[in-house]
Coordinates of N, CA and C in Angstrom, one line a residue:
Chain V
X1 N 7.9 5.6 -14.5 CA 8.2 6.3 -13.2 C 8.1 5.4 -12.0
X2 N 8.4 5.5 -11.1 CA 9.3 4.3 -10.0 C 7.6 4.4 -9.2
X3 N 7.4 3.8 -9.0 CA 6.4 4.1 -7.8 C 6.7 3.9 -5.8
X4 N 5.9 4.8 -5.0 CA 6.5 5.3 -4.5 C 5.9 4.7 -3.1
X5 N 6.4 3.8 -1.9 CA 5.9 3.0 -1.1 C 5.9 3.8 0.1
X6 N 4.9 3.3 0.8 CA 5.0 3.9 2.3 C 4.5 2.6 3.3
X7 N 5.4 2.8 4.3 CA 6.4 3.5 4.9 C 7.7 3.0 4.3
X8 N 9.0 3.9 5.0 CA 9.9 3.2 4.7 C 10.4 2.1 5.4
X9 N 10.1 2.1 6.7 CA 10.3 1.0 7.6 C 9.2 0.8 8.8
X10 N 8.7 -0.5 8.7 CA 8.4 -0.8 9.9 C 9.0 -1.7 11.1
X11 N 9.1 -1.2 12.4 CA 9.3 -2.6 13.5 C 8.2 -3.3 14.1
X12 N 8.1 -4.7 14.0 CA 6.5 -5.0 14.7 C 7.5 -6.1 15.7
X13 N 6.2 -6.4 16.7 CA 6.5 -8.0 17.7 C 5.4 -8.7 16.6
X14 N 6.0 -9.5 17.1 CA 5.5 -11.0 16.7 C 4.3 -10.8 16.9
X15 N 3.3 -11.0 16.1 CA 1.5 -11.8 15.9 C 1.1 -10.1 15.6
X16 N 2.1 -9.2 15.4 CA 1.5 -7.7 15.3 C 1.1 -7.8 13.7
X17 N -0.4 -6.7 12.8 CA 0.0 -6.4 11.7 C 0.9 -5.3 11.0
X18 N 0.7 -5.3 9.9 CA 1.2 -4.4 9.3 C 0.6 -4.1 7.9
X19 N 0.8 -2.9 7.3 CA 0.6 -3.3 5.9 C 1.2 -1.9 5.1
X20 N 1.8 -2.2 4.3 CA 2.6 -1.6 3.4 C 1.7 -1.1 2.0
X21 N 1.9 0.0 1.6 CA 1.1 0.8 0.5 C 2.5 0.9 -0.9
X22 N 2.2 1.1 -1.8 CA 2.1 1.4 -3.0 C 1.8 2.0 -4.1
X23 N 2.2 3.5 -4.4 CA 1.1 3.9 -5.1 C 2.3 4.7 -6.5
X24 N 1.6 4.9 -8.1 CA 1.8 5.3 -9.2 C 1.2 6.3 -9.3
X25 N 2.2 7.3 -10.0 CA 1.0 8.6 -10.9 C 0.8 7.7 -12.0
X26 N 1.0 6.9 -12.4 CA 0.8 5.8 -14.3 C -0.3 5.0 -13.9
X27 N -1.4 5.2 -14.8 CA -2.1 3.7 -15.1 C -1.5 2.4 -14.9
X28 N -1.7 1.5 -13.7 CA -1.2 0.1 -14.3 C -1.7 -1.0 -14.5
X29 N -1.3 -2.3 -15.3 CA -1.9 -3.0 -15.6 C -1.9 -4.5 -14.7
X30 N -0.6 -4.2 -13.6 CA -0.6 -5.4 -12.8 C 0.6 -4.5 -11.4
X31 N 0.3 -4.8 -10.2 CA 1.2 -5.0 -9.4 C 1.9 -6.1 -9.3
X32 N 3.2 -6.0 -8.5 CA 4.1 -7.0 -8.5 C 4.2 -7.1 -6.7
X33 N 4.5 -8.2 -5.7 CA 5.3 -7.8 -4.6 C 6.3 -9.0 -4.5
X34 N 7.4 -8.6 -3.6 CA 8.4 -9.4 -3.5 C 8.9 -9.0 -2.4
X35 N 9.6 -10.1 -1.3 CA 10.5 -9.8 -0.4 C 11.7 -10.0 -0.3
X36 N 12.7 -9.4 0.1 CA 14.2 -9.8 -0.4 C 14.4 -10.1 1.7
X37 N 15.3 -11.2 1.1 CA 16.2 -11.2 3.0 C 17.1 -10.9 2.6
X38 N 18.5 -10.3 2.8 CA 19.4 -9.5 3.4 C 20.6 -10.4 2.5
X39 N 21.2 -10.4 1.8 CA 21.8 -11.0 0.9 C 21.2 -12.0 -0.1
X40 N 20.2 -12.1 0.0 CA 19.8 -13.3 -0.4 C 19.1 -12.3 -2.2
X41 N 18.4 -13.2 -3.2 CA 17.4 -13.0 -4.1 C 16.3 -12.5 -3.6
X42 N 15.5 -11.4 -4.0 CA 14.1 -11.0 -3.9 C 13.3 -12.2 -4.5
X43 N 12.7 -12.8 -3.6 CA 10.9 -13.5 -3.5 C 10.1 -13.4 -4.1
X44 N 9.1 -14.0 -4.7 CA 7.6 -13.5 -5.5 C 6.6 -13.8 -4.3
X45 N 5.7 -13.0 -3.9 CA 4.7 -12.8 -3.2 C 3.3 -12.9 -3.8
X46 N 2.8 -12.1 -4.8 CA 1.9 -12.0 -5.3 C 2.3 -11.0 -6.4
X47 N 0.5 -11.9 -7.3 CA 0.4 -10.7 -8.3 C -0.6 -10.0 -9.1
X48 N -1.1 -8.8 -8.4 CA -2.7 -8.3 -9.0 C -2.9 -7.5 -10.2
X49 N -3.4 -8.0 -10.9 CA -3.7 -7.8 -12.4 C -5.2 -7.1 -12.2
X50 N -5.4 -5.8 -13.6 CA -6.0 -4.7 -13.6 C -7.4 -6.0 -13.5
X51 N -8.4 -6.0 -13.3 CA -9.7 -6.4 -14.0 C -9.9 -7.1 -12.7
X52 N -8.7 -7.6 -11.5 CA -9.5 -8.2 -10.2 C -8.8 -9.1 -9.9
X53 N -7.8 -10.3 -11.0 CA -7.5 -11.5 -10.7 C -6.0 -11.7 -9.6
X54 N -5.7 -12.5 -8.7 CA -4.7 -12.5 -8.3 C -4.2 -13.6 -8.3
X55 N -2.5 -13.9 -8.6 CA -2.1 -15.0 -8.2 C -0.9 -15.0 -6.8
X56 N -0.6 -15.6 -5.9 CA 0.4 -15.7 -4.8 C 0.1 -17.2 -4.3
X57 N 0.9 -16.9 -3.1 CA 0.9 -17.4 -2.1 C -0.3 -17.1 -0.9
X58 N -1.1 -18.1 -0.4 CA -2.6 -18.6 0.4 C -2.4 -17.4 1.5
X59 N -1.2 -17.4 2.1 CA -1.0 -16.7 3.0 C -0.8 -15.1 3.5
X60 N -1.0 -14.5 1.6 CA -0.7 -13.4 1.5 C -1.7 -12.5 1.4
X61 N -1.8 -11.3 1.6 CA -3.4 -10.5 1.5 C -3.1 -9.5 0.8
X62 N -3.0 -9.3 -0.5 CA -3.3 -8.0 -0.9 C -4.5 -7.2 -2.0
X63 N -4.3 -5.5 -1.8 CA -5.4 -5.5 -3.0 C -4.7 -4.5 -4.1
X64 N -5.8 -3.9 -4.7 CA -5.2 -3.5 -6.1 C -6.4 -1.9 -6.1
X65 N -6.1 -1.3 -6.3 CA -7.2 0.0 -6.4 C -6.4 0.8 -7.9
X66 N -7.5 0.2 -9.1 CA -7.2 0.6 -10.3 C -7.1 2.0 -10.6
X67 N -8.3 2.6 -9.9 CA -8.6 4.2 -9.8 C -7.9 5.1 -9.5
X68 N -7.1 4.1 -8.1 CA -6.1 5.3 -7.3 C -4.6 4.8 -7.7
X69 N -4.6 4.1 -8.4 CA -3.0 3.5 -8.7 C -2.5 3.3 -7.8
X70 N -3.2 2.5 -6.5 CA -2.5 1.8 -5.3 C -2.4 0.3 -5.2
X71 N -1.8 0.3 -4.4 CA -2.0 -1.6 -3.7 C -1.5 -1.3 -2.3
X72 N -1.9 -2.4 -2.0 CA -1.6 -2.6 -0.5 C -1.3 -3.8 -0.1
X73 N 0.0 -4.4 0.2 CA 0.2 -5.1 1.2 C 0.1 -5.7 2.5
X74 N -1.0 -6.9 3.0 CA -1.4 -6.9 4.5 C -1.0 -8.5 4.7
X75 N 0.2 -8.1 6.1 CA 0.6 -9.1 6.9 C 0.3 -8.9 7.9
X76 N -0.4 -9.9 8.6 CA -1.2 -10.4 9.4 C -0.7 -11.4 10.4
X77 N -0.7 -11.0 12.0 CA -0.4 -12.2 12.6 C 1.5 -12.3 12.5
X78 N 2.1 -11.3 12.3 CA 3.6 -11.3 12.1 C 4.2 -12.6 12.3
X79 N 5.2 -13.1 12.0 CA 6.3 -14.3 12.2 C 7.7 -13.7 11.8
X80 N 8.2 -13.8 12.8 CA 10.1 -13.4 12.9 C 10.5 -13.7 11.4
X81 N 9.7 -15.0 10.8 CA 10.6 -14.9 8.9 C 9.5 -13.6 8.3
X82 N 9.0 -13.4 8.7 CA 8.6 -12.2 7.6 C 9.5 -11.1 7.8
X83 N 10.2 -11.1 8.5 CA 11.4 -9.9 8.0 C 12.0 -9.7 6.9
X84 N 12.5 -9.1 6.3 CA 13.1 -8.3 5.3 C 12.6 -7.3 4.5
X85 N 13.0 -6.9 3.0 CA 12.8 -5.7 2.3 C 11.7 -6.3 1.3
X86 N 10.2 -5.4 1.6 CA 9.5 -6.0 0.4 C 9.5 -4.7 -0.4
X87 N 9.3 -5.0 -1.7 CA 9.4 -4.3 -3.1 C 7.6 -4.3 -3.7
X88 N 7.1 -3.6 -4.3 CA 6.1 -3.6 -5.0 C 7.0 -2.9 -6.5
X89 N 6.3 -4.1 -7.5 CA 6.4 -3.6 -9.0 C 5.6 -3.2 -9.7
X90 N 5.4 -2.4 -10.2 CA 4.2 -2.1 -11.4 C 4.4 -1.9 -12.6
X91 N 3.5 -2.4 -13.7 CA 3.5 -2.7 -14.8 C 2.7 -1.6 -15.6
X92 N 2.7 -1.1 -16.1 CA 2.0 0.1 -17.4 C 1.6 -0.9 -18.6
X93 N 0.4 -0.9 -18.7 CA 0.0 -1.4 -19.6 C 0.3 -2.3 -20.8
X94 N 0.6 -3.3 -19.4 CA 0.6 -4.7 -20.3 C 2.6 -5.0 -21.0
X95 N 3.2 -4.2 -20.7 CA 4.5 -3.8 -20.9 C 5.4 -4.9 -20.9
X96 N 5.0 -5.8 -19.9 CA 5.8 -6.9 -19.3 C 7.0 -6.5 -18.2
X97 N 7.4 -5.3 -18.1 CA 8.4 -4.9 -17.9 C 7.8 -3.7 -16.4
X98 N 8.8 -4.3 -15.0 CA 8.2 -3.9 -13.8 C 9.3 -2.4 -13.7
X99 N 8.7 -1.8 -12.5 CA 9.5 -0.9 -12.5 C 9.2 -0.4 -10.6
X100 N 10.3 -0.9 -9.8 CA 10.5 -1.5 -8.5 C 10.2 0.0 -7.6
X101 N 9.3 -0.1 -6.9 CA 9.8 0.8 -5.6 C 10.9 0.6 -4.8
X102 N 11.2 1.7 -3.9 CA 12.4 1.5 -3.7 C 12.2 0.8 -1.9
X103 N 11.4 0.0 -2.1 CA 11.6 -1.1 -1.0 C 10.7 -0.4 1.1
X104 N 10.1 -1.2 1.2 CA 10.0 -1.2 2.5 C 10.8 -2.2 3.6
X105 N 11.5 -1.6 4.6 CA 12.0 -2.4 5.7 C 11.3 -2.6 6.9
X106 N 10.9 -4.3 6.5 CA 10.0 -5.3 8.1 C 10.8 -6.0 9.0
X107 N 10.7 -5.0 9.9 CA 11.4 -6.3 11.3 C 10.6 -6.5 12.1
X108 N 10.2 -7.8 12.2 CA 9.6 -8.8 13.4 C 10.9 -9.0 14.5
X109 N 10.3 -8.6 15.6 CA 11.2 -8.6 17.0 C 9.9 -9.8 17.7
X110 N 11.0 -10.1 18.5 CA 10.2 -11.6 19.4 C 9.6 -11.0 20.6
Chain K
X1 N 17.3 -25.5 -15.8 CA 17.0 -26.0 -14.3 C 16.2 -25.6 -13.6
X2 N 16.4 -26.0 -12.1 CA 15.4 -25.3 -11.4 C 15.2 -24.0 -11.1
X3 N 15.9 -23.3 -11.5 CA 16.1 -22.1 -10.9 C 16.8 -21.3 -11.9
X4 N 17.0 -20.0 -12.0 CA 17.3 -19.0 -12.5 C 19.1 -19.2 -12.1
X5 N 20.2 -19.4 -12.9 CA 21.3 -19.5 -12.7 C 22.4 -18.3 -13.0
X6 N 23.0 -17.5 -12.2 CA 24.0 -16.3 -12.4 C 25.5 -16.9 -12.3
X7 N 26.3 -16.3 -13.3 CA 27.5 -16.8 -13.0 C 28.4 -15.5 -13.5
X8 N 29.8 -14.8 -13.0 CA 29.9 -15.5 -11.5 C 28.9 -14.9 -10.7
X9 N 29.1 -15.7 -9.4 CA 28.4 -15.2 -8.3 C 29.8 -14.0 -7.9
X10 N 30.6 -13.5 -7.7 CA 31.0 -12.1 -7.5 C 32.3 -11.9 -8.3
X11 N 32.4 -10.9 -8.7 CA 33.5 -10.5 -9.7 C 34.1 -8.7 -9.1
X12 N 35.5 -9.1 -9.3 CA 36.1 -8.0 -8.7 C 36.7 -7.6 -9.8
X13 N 36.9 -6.1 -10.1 CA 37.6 -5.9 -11.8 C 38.4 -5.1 -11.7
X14 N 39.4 -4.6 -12.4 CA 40.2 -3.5 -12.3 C 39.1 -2.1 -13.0
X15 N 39.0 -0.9 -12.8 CA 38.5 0.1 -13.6 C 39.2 0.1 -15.0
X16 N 37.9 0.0 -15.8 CA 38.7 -0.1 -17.2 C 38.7 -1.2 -18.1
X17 N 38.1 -2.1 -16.9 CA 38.3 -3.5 -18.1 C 36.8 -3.9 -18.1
X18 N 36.7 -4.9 -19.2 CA 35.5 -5.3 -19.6 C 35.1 -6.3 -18.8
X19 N 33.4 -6.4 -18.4 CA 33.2 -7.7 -17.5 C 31.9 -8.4 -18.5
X20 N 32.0 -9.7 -17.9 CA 30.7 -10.6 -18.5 C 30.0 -11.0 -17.6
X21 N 28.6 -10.7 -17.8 CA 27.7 -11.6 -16.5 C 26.9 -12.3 -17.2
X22 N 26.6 -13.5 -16.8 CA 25.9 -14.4 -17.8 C 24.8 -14.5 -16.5
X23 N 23.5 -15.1 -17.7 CA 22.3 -15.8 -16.5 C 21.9 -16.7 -17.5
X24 N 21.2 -17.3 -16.6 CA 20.3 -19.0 -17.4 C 19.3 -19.1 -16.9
X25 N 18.1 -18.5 -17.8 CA 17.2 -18.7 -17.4 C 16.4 -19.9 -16.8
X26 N 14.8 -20.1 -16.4 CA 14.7 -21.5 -16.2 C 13.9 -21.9 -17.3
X27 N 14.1 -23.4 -17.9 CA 13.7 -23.6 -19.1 C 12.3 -23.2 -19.3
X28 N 11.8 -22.6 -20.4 CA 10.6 -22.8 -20.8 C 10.3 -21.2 -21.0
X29 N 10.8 -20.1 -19.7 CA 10.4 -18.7 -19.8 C 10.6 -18.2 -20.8
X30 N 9.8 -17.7 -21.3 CA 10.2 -16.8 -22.7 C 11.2 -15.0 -22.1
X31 N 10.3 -14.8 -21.1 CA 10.9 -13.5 -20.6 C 12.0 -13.6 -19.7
X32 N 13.2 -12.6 -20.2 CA 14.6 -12.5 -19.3 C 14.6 -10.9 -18.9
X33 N 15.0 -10.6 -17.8 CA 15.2 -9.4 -17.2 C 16.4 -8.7 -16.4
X34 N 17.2 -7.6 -16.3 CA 18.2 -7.7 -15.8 C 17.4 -6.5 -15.2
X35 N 18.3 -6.6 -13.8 CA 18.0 -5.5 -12.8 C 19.8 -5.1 -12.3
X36 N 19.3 -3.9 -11.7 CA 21.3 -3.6 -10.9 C 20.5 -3.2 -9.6
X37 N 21.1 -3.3 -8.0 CA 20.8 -3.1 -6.9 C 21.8 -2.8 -6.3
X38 N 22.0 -1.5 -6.1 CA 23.3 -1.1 -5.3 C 22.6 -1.0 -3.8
X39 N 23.8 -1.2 -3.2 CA 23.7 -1.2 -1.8 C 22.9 -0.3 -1.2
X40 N 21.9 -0.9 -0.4 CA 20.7 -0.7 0.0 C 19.8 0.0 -0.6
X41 N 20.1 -0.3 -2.0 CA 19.2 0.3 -2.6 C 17.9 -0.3 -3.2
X42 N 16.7 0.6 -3.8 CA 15.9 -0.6 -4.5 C 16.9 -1.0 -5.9
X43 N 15.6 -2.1 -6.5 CA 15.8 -2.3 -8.2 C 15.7 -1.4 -9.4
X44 N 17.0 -1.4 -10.0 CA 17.0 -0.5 -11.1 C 17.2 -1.5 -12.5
X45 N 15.8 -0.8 -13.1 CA 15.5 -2.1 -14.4 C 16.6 -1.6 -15.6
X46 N 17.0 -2.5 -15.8 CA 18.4 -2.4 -17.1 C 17.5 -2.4 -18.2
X47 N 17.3 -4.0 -18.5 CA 16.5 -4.5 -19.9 C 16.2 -5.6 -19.7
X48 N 15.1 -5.4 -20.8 CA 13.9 -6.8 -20.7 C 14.0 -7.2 -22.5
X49 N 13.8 -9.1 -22.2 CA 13.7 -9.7 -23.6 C 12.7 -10.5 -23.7
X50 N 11.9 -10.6 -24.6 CA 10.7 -10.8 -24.6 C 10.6 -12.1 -25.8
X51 N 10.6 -12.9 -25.8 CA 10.8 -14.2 -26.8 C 11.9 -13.7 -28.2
X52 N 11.4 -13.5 -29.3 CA 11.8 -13.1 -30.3 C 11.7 -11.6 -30.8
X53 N 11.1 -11.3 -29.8 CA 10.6 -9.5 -30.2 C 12.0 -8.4 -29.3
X54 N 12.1 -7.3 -30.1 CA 13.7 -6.6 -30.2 C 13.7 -6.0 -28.5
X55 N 14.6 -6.5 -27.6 CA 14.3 -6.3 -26.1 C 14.4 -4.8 -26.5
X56 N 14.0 -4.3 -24.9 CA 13.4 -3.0 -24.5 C 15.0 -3.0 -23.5
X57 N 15.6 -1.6 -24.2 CA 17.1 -1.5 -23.3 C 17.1 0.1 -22.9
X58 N 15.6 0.1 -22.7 CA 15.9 1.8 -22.1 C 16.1 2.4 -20.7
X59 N 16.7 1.1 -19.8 CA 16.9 1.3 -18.7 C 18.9 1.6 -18.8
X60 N 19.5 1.1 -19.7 CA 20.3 0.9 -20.1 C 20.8 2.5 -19.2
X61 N 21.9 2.4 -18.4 CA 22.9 4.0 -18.0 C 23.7 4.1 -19.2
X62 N 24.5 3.7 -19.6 CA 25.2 4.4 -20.8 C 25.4 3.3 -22.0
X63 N 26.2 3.9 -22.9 CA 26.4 2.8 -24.4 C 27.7 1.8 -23.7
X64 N 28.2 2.0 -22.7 CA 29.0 0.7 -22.3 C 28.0 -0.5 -22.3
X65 N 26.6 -0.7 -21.5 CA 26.2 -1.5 -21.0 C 25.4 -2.1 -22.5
X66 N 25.5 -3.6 -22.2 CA 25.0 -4.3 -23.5 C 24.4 -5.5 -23.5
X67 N 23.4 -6.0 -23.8 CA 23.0 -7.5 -23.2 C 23.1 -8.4 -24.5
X68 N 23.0 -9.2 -24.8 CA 22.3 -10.6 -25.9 C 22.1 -11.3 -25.2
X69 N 20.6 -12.1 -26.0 CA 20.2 -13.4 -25.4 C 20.6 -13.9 -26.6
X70 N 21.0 -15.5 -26.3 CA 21.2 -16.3 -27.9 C 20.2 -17.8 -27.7
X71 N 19.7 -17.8 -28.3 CA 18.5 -18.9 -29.2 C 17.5 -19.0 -27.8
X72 N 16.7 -17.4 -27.3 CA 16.1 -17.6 -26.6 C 16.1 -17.9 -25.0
X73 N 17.6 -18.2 -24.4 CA 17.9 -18.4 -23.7 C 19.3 -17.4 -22.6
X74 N 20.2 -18.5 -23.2 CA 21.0 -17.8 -22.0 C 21.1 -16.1 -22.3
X75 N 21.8 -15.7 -21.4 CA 21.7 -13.8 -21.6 C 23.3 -13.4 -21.1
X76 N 23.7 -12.5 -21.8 CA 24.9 -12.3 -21.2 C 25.0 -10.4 -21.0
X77 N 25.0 -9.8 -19.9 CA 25.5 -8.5 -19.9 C 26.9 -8.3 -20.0
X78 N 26.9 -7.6 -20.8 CA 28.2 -6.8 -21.0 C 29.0 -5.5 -20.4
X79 N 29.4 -4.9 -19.9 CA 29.9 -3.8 -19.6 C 31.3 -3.6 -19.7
X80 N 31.5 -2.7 -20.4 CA 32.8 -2.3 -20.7 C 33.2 -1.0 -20.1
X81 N 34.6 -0.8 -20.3 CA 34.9 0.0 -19.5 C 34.6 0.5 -17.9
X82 N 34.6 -0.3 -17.2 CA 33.9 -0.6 -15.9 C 34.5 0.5 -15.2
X83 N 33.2 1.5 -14.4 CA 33.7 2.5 -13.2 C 33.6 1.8 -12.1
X84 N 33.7 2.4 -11.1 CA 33.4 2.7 -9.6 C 32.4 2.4 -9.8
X85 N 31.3 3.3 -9.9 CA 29.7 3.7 -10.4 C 28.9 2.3 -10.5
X86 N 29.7 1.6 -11.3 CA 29.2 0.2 -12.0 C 28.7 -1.1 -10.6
X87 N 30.0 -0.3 -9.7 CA 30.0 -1.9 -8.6 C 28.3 -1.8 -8.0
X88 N 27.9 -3.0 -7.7 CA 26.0 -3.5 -7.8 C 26.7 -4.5 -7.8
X89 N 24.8 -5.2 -7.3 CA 24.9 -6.3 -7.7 C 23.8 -6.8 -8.8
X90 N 24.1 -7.4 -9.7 CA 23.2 -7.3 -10.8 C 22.7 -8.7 -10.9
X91 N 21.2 -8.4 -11.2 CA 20.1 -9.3 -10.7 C 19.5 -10.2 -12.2
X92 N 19.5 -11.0 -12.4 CA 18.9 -11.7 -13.3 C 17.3 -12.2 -13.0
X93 N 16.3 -12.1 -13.8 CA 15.2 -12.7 -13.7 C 14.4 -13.3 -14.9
X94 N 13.8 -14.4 -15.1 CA 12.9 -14.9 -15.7 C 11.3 -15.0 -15.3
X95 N 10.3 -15.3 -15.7 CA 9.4 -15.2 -16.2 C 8.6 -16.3 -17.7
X96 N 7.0 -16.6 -17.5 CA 6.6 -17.0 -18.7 C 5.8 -15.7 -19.0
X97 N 5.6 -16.2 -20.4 CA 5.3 -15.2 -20.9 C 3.8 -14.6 -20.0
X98 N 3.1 -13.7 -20.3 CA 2.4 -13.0 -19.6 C 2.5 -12.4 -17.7
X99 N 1.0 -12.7 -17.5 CA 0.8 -12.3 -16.0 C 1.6 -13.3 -15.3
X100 N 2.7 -13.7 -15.2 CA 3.4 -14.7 -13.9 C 4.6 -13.5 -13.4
X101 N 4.6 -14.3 -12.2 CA 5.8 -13.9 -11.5 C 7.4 -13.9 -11.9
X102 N 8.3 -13.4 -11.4 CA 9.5 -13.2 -11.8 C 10.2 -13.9 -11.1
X103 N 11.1 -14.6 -11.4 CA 12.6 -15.6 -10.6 C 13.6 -15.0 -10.6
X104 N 14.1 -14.8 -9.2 CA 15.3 -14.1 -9.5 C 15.9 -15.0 -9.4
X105 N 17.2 -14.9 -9.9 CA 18.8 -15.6 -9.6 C 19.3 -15.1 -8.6
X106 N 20.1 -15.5 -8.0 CA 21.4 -15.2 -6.6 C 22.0 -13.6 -7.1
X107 N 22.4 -13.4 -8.2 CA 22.8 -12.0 -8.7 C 24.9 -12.4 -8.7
X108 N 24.9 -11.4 -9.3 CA 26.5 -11.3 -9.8 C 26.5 -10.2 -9.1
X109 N 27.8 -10.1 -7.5 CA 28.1 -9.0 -6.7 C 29.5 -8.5 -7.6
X110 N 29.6 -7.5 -8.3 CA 30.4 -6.8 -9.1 C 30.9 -6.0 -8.1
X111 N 32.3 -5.9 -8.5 CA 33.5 -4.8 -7.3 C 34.2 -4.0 -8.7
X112 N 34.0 -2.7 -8.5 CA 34.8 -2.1 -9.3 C 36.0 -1.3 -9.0
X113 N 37.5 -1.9 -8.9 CA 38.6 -0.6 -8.0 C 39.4 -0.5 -8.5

C-alpha cells in the first residue's frame, strides 16, 4: 500500500524550516527519501532502517518511528537548491522492493 | 559505468506497436528496478530483480508489460501493443544488494499517439 505524505506542498524563504511526514498502515522495515528536480532523475537522501541505523547525506535530518509507521523529513536553514519533489519509500519487511508516496512539493523563494 | 544508463532517452510510438526500453545498470548492483511516473505524478513500482532469484512483477498493469534481465545485468522492458495510457516516463533504478540506496537513470520519456 502506497504510503501517504503530508503536506502536499510547501513554500518557504530562504534559511526557513520545514519538514515533511510519512506515514504506512504496513509494518516497515526501512524508509527511503529522495528528491526529484523538475525533469531531472529522483535523488537519494537518506535511508532509515527498522532497529535505528541510518545512511544519507551529513546534511540531512531525519527519523524513523517503528511503532507509528512514520518518518519525518527535516530541512533546516532552507537553500533555493532544496527545491523540488521529495518522495519517501517504504519497504515491508525486508522486501527490497519500495513502494513511493506520491511526493511532496518544496519551493524555496529568496 | 557511473551511473545507471536508459536508452532511449524519449521514444514516440504509433498506438499499437511494440516499444523497447533498455537500462544498464551500474556495475556490481545485484538489484534492478523499474518504476513509470506520469506526469506530475508520484512512482508507480513495475518490477524488481533481485540477483538470480525469479523478479517480483506484481506491479506489472497488464500481460503487455514484460521485463528480462540477461546475465544479471542489462534489463529490457517490453510493452506491446502500446496505448495512450502507456505514455510515462519510465524510470530505471539499481541498487546493491541489501539496505543501500537506489540510482536512478534519466528515464525513457515514452509518447504514445
Amino acid at each position: 500500500q502506497q504510503p501517504v505524505q503530508s503536506p502536499q506542498a510547501v513554500i518557504l524563504r530562504e534559511g526557513e524550516d520545514a519538514v515533511i511526514n510519512c506515514s504506512s498502515s504496513k509494518a516497515l522495515y526501512s524508509v527511503h527519501w529522495y528528491r526529484q528536480k523538475h525533469g531531472e532523475a529522483p535523488v537519494f537522501l537518506m535511508i532509515l532502517l527498522k532497529g535505528g541505523e541510518q545512511k544519507g547525506h551529513e546534511k540531512i535530518s531525519a527519523s524513523f518511528n517503528e511503532k507509528k509507521q512514520q518518518s519525518s523529513l527535516y530541512l533546516t536553514a532552507s537553500q533555493l537548491s532544496y527545491s523540488g519533489t521529495y518522495f519517501c519509500g517504504t519497504e515491508g519487511s525486508n522486501t527490497g522492493k519500495l513502494i513511493f508516496g506520491q511526493g511532496t512539493t518544496l519551493q524555496v523563494k529568496p | 559505468g557511473a551511473g545507471v544508463s536508459q536508452s532511449p532517452s524519449n521514444k514516440v510510438t504509433e498506438k499499437g506497436k511494440d516499444v523497447e526500453l533498455r537500462c544498464d545498470p551500474i556495475s556490481g548492483h545485484t538489484a534492478l528496478y523499474w518504476y513509470r511516473q506520469s506526469l506530475g505524478q508520484g512512482l508507480e513500482f513495475l518490477i524488481y530483480f533481485q540477483g538470480n532469484s525469479a523478479p517480483d512483477k506484481s506491479g506489472l498493469p497488464s500481460d503487455r508489460f514484460s521485463a528480462e534481465r540477461t546475465g544479471g545485468s542489462v534489463s529490457t522492458l517490453t510493452i506491446q501493443r502500446t496505448q495512450q495510457e502507456d505514455s510515462a516516463v519510465y524510470l530505471c533504478a539499481s541498487s546493491l544488494a541489501g539496505a543501500d540506496g537506489y540510482t536512478f537513470g534519466s528515464g525513457t520519456r515514452l509518447t504514445v499517439v
